[in-house]
Amino acid sequence: MYRHSKRRVLERNNIVGDDSTVTPANYPHRLSFYALPPLEEITLDQFELWAIDRLKVLAEVERCIVNNITGQTMESLLKPVLAEHLPLGTHGSAIESERKKDHYSHYILRLAFCRNEDLRAKLVRLETALFKYRFATDDSNDRKSFIQDLNLDWEQVSQQEKDTLAAELAHATVPSPAINETYFKVDFERVCDLVESRRVLVKRGKAYVPNSLQQSLIAAEFSSRLDQALMLTARALPRLEEDQRLVPVLTHLSSGFAWQTYSGPIYSDEGFTADSVAALDRAGHFPLCMHNMQRGLEVNQHLKYEGRKQYGTFLRAIGLSVEESLKFWRMMFKKVTDDKFNKEYAYNIKHSYGLVGSRRAYEPQNCVHIGMSGVGRDEIHGCPYKEFSPDRLASELREMGITDTAELSKIRDLTQKHQYSMACTRVFELTHQGGEPSKETIMAPNTYFSLSYEHAKKTELSQS
C-alpha cells in the first residue's frame, strides 16, 4: 500500500514532543529517554515495519510479565528477539542505524497508543519494562554516562542526615546498603515499586533510595515522562487526520496489539465440518482448554455463554464455516428444541462471524484474555492450568500421555508460579516433539492448534 512512497511522518508540529530535533548522528547512548522527537524523513514502509518490529519485542516483554518471568530466563527469551527485531549494540558500524530505528519506532508507537487511557497505560508499562531490561544489561560506564547526562533533580541525602537516620536506613533498606552508600531523597510516589516491596525508608513523604537501587528511580522517571508525553501526543493527534494513509496504519498497530490477537493461519481450505471437530480433538490438536470444553459438550450437551464464546471463536479461527458451526452447535445441543436453538443460539453464532449486528467477526481469545476471564459455578471455560487443582491437572496430563513424574512436577511448578502459557507450551513439547523445546511459546489456543496440525502434516509427508 505504501510501497516506495516517502513523506515526513513526524512533522514539526509538536505532535510527538517539543520543538527540539534529533539528528541521525545524535544518539550518544544506547539507553534513551526519547526526549527529543525525530524529524528526518523515512518511508511509509519503514514507518510501519519498524513499528511492527518493536511490537514484536514488546509482545515478548508482555509474555514475560504475564508469566512472571524475570532474571536470566527473561534475558534468554528477550535477547534473540531483540537481536532479530530491534538490535541495539554499543559499538560497530550499525550503531547509528540501530539507534535511529529504536528512536523512530518508539515515537511511532506513541502515535499509535496515545488514543485512550488503556493503550497509554499498556505502552508505558511495556516500554518501562523494556527500558529496565536494557538498563540492567547495559555497560556500566555507558550507563553511568547516560545517568549523568539526564541531570535528574534528585536530592542527595547529606552525611549528617544519613547519620541521624542510620538505624532506620539499615532496617528499612533491602538489601542492606554498604556503609558509604549514597542515598537520594525523592517523593515516595516516584518509587512505588520499592515502597510496595518495603525496600526503602519512607519518612515525611520522602523515600530514601540507595544508589544501588537507582534502577527503580531511573525507571520511574522514564515511566513518568513517557506518560506525560503520551497525553501531550493525544491532544495533538487530530492533526494527523488529514493524512488518510497514516491513520489506518496507526489504528492497525494499536488494535492488533491490544490483546495480542491470533494472527496465524486459518484453515478454511481444509474443509473442516461439524463432524471434524471431535476427530481433531481426538487427534491431539486441541489444547487442554478446548479439549475440556469439547468433552464437556459431549457429556452435558450444553455450554454456557462464556464457554460458547471462547470455544466458538476458536473453532471459527481454525476454519469452521458459519454453516458448519451452526450444524456443530445444533448437533451438540441435543436437549434443545429447534425453535429454542434458532431463537437463542443461532443469532449469536452468526453474530460472532460478523454476519449480523455490528458485522465484525469476533477475534479468537488468547491466553491472556482466557486467563483473566472469571469462571463461575458449572462453567468449564477458562484456563485449566489456572483453574484445575494439582491432582486433577496431573490426571488430565496423564490421559494426554505425560506420565514422567519429573515432567509432571515441572508443569505443576509452572502453574504455581502462574506461568500458564509456559506450562501449556511444555505440554505441547512433550506430546508433539518428544520433549524438544518449541521455537514458539503458545500464547493462544489457536497457536497450539496450528503448531499441532502443521506438525501432523509434516509427519505424514515424511512417512509417505
XYZ file of C-alpha atoms in Angstrom:
464
model
C 0.000 0.000 0.000
C 2.811 2.380 0.860
C 5.485 0.814 -1.296
C 8.169 3.260 -2.410
C 6.209 6.225 -1.035
C 8.014 8.713 1.163
C 6.874 11.583 3.347
C 7.775 13.355 6.561
C 5.872 11.172 9.023
C 6.816 13.023 12.194
C 6.260 16.664 11.420
C 7.343 19.907 13.058
C 4.007 20.426 14.760
C 4.675 19.288 18.314
C 2.763 16.047 17.854
C 5.498 13.997 19.427
C 7.293 16.355 21.796
C 8.942 19.736 21.933
C 10.480 21.745 19.118
C 13.985 20.339 19.547
C 15.319 17.966 16.958
C 17.353 14.803 16.889
C 19.761 14.295 14.046
C 20.913 10.841 12.908
C 24.326 11.405 14.483
C 22.895 12.474 17.826
C 22.489 9.170 19.687
C 25.233 9.309 22.315
C 23.875 6.457 24.438
C 22.409 3.019 23.934
C 19.803 3.922 26.564
C 17.347 6.716 25.865
C 14.500 8.658 27.448
C 13.400 9.614 23.905
C 13.225 13.241 24.996
C 13.592 14.772 21.527
C 11.324 13.946 18.574
C 12.833 12.643 15.325
C 12.213 14.834 12.293
C 14.098 13.134 9.482
C 12.197 11.660 6.567
C 11.508 7.919 6.468
C 9.422 5.873 4.035
C 5.971 4.684 4.987
C 7.265 1.147 4.618
C 9.844 1.906 7.291
C 7.193 3.649 9.378
C 5.049 0.509 9.547
C 7.742 -2.173 9.560
C 9.814 -0.527 12.290
C 6.730 -0.203 14.468
C 5.802 -3.866 13.888
C 9.304 -4.957 14.827
C 9.074 -3.012 18.074
C 5.645 -4.514 18.768
C 7.137 -7.992 18.415
C 9.690 -7.097 21.061
C 7.049 -5.635 23.367
C 4.886 -8.731 22.869
C 7.752 -10.852 24.195
C 8.170 -8.408 27.090
C 4.477 -8.783 27.892
C 4.749 -12.560 27.750
C 7.487 -12.394 30.363
C 5.378 -10.101 32.554
C 2.260 -12.270 32.267
C 4.206 -15.417 33.123
C 6.256 -13.777 35.919
C 9.498 -14.469 34.049
C 12.472 -12.498 35.334
C 16.250 -12.636 35.606
C 18.287 -14.906 33.389
C 15.219 -16.661 31.976
C 13.848 -13.345 30.789
C 17.212 -12.431 29.296
C 17.402 -15.733 27.416
C 13.970 -15.086 25.912
C 14.390 -11.394 25.096
C 17.932 -11.483 23.780
C 17.224 -13.329 20.493
C 14.023 -11.357 19.861
C 15.851 -8.064 20.321
C 18.723 -9.242 18.162
C 16.300 -10.071 15.344
C 13.876 -7.166 15.503
C 15.452 -4.305 17.459
C 19.215 -4.748 17.885
C 20.966 -2.070 19.890
C 24.709 -2.564 20.126
C 27.346 -0.481 21.845
C 29.890 -0.495 19.022
C 30.194 -1.192 15.310
C 29.217 0.461 12.051
C 25.479 -0.153 12.574
C 25.151 1.882 15.772
C 23.581 4.936 14.153
C 21.057 2.974 12.070
C 20.122 0.731 15.008
C 19.588 3.642 17.380
C 17.671 5.560 14.750
C 15.284 2.635 14.286
C 14.879 2.315 18.048
C 14.197 6.045 18.379
C 11.719 6.283 15.496
C 9.856 3.079 16.331
C 9.320 4.313 19.887
C 7.778 7.557 18.626
C 5.616 5.770 16.066
C 4.113 3.678 18.852
C 3.492 6.855 20.833
C 1.270 7.975 17.969
C -0.471 4.590 17.799
C -1.015 4.131 21.531
C -1.857 7.635 22.745
C -5.549 7.405 21.789
C -7.008 6.252 25.098
C -6.002 5.662 28.689
C -5.817 1.864 28.428
C -3.488 1.956 25.428
C -1.312 4.622 27.026
C -1.016 2.596 30.243
C -0.146 -0.525 28.280
C 2.604 1.197 26.308
C 4.073 2.853 29.421
C 4.154 -0.472 31.250
C 5.825 -2.395 28.439
C 8.250 0.335 27.377
C 9.300 0.776 31.006
C 9.905 -2.956 31.349
C 11.988 -2.907 28.153
C 13.954 0.095 29.458
C 14.644 -1.665 32.770
C 15.913 -4.732 30.931
C 18.222 -2.629 28.777
C 19.392 -0.636 31.805
C 20.275 -3.809 33.692
C 22.215 -5.246 30.745
C 23.971 -2.039 29.672
C 27.707 -1.455 30.034
C 28.354 0.094 33.461
C 30.400 3.011 32.073
C 27.807 3.825 29.405
C 25.066 3.585 31.996
C 26.883 5.994 34.308
C 27.411 8.463 31.463
C 23.747 8.208 30.489
C 22.587 8.971 34.038
C 24.902 11.961 34.320
C 23.522 13.428 31.093
C 19.946 13.165 32.382
C 20.532 15.866 35.049
C 17.780 14.444 37.245
C 16.523 16.544 40.132
C 17.283 14.024 42.850
C 18.152 15.413 46.256
C 21.250 13.725 47.637
C 20.972 12.958 51.345
C 23.622 14.715 53.387
C 26.044 12.786 55.566
C 24.526 14.416 58.651
C 21.029 13.224 57.773
C 22.360 9.754 56.938
C 24.000 9.560 60.347
C 20.771 10.658 62.041
C 18.730 8.020 60.205
C 21.423 5.326 60.149
C 19.479 2.751 62.171
C 16.230 3.312 60.269
C 18.002 3.156 56.915
C 19.753 -0.073 57.831
C 16.491 -1.763 58.854
C 14.318 -0.363 56.060
C 16.594 -0.798 53.065
C 16.650 -4.229 51.395
C 19.238 -5.450 50.678
C 21.278 -3.822 53.448
C 23.297 -0.941 51.980
C 27.052 -0.548 52.151
C 28.423 1.721 54.881
C 29.320 4.532 52.474
C 26.253 4.133 50.255
C 24.999 7.301 48.583
C 21.304 7.993 49.181
C 18.817 10.085 47.213
C 15.624 11.540 48.626
C 12.571 11.654 46.317
C 8.786 11.835 46.670
C 7.677 8.320 47.553
C 5.173 8.252 44.648
C 8.123 8.144 42.245
C 9.285 4.743 43.513
C 6.033 2.937 44.269
C 7.570 -0.451 43.437
C 10.258 -0.016 46.109
C 7.743 1.254 48.650
C 5.343 -1.603 47.904
C 8.076 -4.201 48.379
C 9.260 -2.412 51.565
C 12.792 -1.989 50.285
C 13.283 1.665 51.261
C 12.689 4.000 54.160
C 9.729 6.359 53.780
C 9.674 9.395 56.062
C 7.612 12.587 55.803
C 6.512 11.740 52.281
C 10.051 11.103 51.038
C 11.622 7.805 50.028
C 15.297 7.315 50.851
C 16.728 5.338 47.952
C 20.301 3.974 47.982
C 22.389 4.300 44.870
C 22.331 0.511 44.472
C 18.594 0.717 43.739
C 18.902 3.566 41.263
C 17.342 1.440 38.517
C 13.930 1.921 40.105
C 14.475 5.678 40.272
C 15.517 5.844 36.637
C 12.672 3.577 35.515
C 10.120 5.616 37.475
C 11.402 8.807 35.832
C 11.218 7.152 32.408
C 7.649 5.986 33.077
C 6.518 9.396 34.350
C 7.960 11.288 31.404
C 6.525 8.858 28.858
C 3.090 9.066 30.444
C 3.125 12.862 30.232
C 4.428 12.793 26.662
C 1.634 10.422 25.588
C -1.027 12.773 26.940
C 0.539 15.658 25.006
C 0.606 13.495 21.889
C -3.061 12.591 22.321
C -4.060 16.260 22.354
C -2.181 16.909 19.131
C -3.228 13.698 17.356
C -6.186 15.198 15.426
C -3.669 16.939 13.165
C -2.842 13.550 11.654
C -6.414 13.009 10.436
C -5.565 14.996 7.329
C -3.373 12.122 6.117
C -5.613 9.192 5.228
C -2.632 6.930 4.587
C -1.177 7.235 8.060
C -4.214 6.927 10.333
C -5.201 3.381 9.215
C -1.648 2.221 9.890
C -1.707 3.657 13.416
C -5.140 2.153 14.091
C -3.965 -1.236 12.887
C -0.853 -1.099 15.054
C -2.763 -0.340 18.247
C -5.801 -2.574 17.691
C -3.739 -5.546 16.564
C -1.701 -5.453 19.750
C -4.438 -4.689 22.240
C -4.868 -8.346 23.110
C -2.068 -9.907 21.059
C -4.744 -11.395 18.832
C -4.020 -14.622 16.988
C -2.692 -13.865 13.510
C -1.680 -17.333 12.321
C -3.199 -19.454 9.552
C -6.936 -20.121 9.359
C -7.556 -23.462 7.679
C -10.587 -22.527 5.605
C -9.387 -24.651 2.677
C -9.117 -27.839 4.742
C -12.855 -28.392 4.553
C -13.420 -28.887 8.278
C -17.018 -29.849 9.040
C -19.135 -30.181 12.163
C -18.121 -33.833 12.277
C -14.411 -32.907 12.041
C -14.301 -31.165 15.411
C -14.366 -34.242 17.628
C -11.848 -36.004 15.360
C -9.454 -33.060 15.509
C -9.700 -33.093 19.283
C -9.063 -36.855 19.480
C -6.026 -36.384 17.236
C -4.477 -34.170 19.919
C -4.716 -30.892 18.001
C -6.717 -29.086 20.697
C -5.031 -27.547 23.753
C -6.320 -28.654 27.127
C -8.717 -25.695 27.457
C -10.517 -26.533 24.203
C -10.350 -30.284 24.821
C -12.022 -29.661 28.175
C -14.908 -27.781 26.545
C -15.342 -30.343 23.767
C -15.548 -33.101 26.363
C -17.950 -31.015 28.454
C -20.174 -30.501 25.436
C -20.255 -34.216 24.712
C -21.182 -35.035 28.304
C -23.532 -32.155 29.194
C -24.870 -31.396 25.712
C -24.676 -27.726 26.619
C -22.140 -24.949 27.253
C -22.757 -21.626 28.977
C -22.301 -18.286 27.220
C -18.664 -17.534 28.082
C -17.696 -21.071 27.119
C -19.577 -20.818 23.818
C -17.794 -17.550 23.056
C -14.356 -18.929 23.940
C -14.855 -22.201 22.072
C -16.834 -20.713 19.182
C -14.188 -18.140 18.257
C -11.542 -20.869 18.463
C -13.491 -23.034 16.017
C -14.085 -20.107 13.669
C -10.348 -19.359 13.647
C -9.368 -22.941 12.790
C -11.524 -22.657 9.674
C -15.013 -23.870 10.571
C -17.506 -22.040 8.349
C -20.598 -20.434 9.801
C -22.782 -23.109 8.188
C -20.733 -25.900 9.735
C -20.579 -24.034 13.034
C -24.374 -23.875 13.151
C -24.501 -27.604 12.414
C -21.917 -28.326 15.100
C -23.688 -26.444 17.881
C -27.083 -27.832 16.843
C -25.620 -31.337 16.893
C -24.092 -30.844 20.348
C -27.152 -29.195 21.934
C -29.247 -32.355 21.695
C -31.592 -31.415 24.540
C -32.560 -28.082 22.959
C -35.510 -27.847 20.590
C -35.058 -26.456 17.087
C -37.214 -23.459 17.922
C -35.213 -22.598 21.042
C -31.906 -23.115 19.247
C -32.877 -20.778 16.409
C -34.160 -18.127 18.802
C -31.455 -18.210 21.494
C -28.286 -19.544 19.897
C -28.223 -19.274 16.104
C -28.202 -15.453 16.106
C -25.188 -15.306 18.463
C -23.277 -17.735 16.263
C -23.945 -15.621 13.169
C -23.051 -12.505 15.163
C -19.662 -13.976 16.112
C -18.942 -14.484 12.401
C -19.813 -10.853 11.649
C -22.903 -11.681 9.602
C -25.421 -9.774 11.733
C -25.385 -6.930 14.222
C -22.147 -4.946 14.162
C -20.898 -7.207 11.322
C -17.482 -7.537 12.880
C -16.224 -11.073 13.392
C -15.091 -11.881 16.925
C -11.346 -12.355 17.385
C -10.285 -15.675 18.925
C -9.310 -15.235 22.543
C -5.665 -15.565 23.511
C -4.184 -16.974 26.701
C -4.006 -13.609 28.475
C -7.699 -12.973 27.862
C -8.704 -16.518 28.778
C -6.640 -16.434 31.949
C -8.330 -13.201 33.054
C -11.874 -14.457 32.496
C -13.894 -15.383 35.556
C -15.164 -18.951 35.813
C -18.383 -19.379 37.750
C -20.198 -22.401 39.080
C -20.953 -25.100 36.497
C -18.790 -23.287 33.916
C -15.950 -25.098 32.148
C -14.254 -22.358 30.146
C -11.100 -20.533 31.228
C -7.544 -21.867 31.510
C -7.242 -25.379 33.014
C -3.679 -24.692 34.141
C -5.112 -21.925 36.293
C -8.479 -23.398 37.268
C -7.732 -27.118 37.807
C -6.484 -28.493 41.110
C -2.963 -30.004 41.006
C -4.371 -33.542 41.251
C -6.928 -33.020 38.511
C -4.366 -31.378 36.228
C -1.940 -34.266 36.747
C -4.720 -36.736 35.927
C -5.603 -34.847 32.734
C -1.959 -34.739 31.642
C -1.559 -38.473 32.213
C -4.538 -39.040 29.919
C -2.664 -36.991 27.310
C 0.280 -39.381 27.632
C 2.513 -37.411 30.007
C 3.460 -39.891 32.704
C 7.012 -38.835 33.617
C 6.912 -37.767 37.270
C 9.644 -35.159 36.835
C 7.838 -33.526 33.907
C 4.526 -33.511 35.758
C 6.302 -31.817 38.655
C 7.804 -29.192 36.334
C 4.393 -28.377 34.864
C 2.885 -28.140 38.344
C 5.657 -25.759 39.393
C 4.995 -23.567 36.346
C 1.296 -23.317 37.203
C 2.069 -22.472 40.826
C 4.227 -19.616 39.537
C 1.283 -18.511 37.328
C 3.291 -19.278 34.189
C 0.321 -20.876 32.454
C 1.457 -20.294 28.873
C 4.813 -21.856 29.668
C 3.046 -24.889 31.151
C 0.869 -25.255 28.051
C 3.930 -24.923 25.820
C 5.720 -27.642 27.771
C 2.721 -29.933 27.343
C 2.861 -29.346 23.586
C 6.583 -30.094 23.532
C 6.079 -33.368 25.395
C 3.098 -34.543 23.354
C 4.308 -33.465 19.907
C 8.072 -33.042 19.913
C 9.365 -35.693 22.270
C 10.213 -33.014 24.804
C 12.319 -30.947 22.416
C 11.967 -27.165 23.020
C 9.484 -25.358 20.812
C 10.533 -22.343 18.785
C 7.341 -20.553 19.777
C 5.684 -20.026 23.122
C 1.966 -20.749 22.970
C 0.056 -17.563 23.750
C -3.267 -18.524 22.139
C -5.224 -21.793 21.776
C -5.231 -21.356 18.003
C -1.435 -21.214 18.034
C -1.438 -24.622 19.716
C -3.822 -25.959 17.065
C -1.771 -24.513 14.210
C 1.510 -25.929 15.521
C -0.071 -29.324 16.153
C -1.819 -29.518 12.790
C 1.293 -28.459 10.860
C 3.366 -30.979 12.823
C 0.948 -33.751 11.850
C 1.063 -32.756 8.180
C 4.872 -32.746 8.176
C 4.974 -36.117 9.890
C 2.529 -37.576 7.373
C 4.509 -36.152 4.465
C 7.804 -37.570 5.760
C 6.262 -41.028 6.104
C 4.715 -41.073 2.641
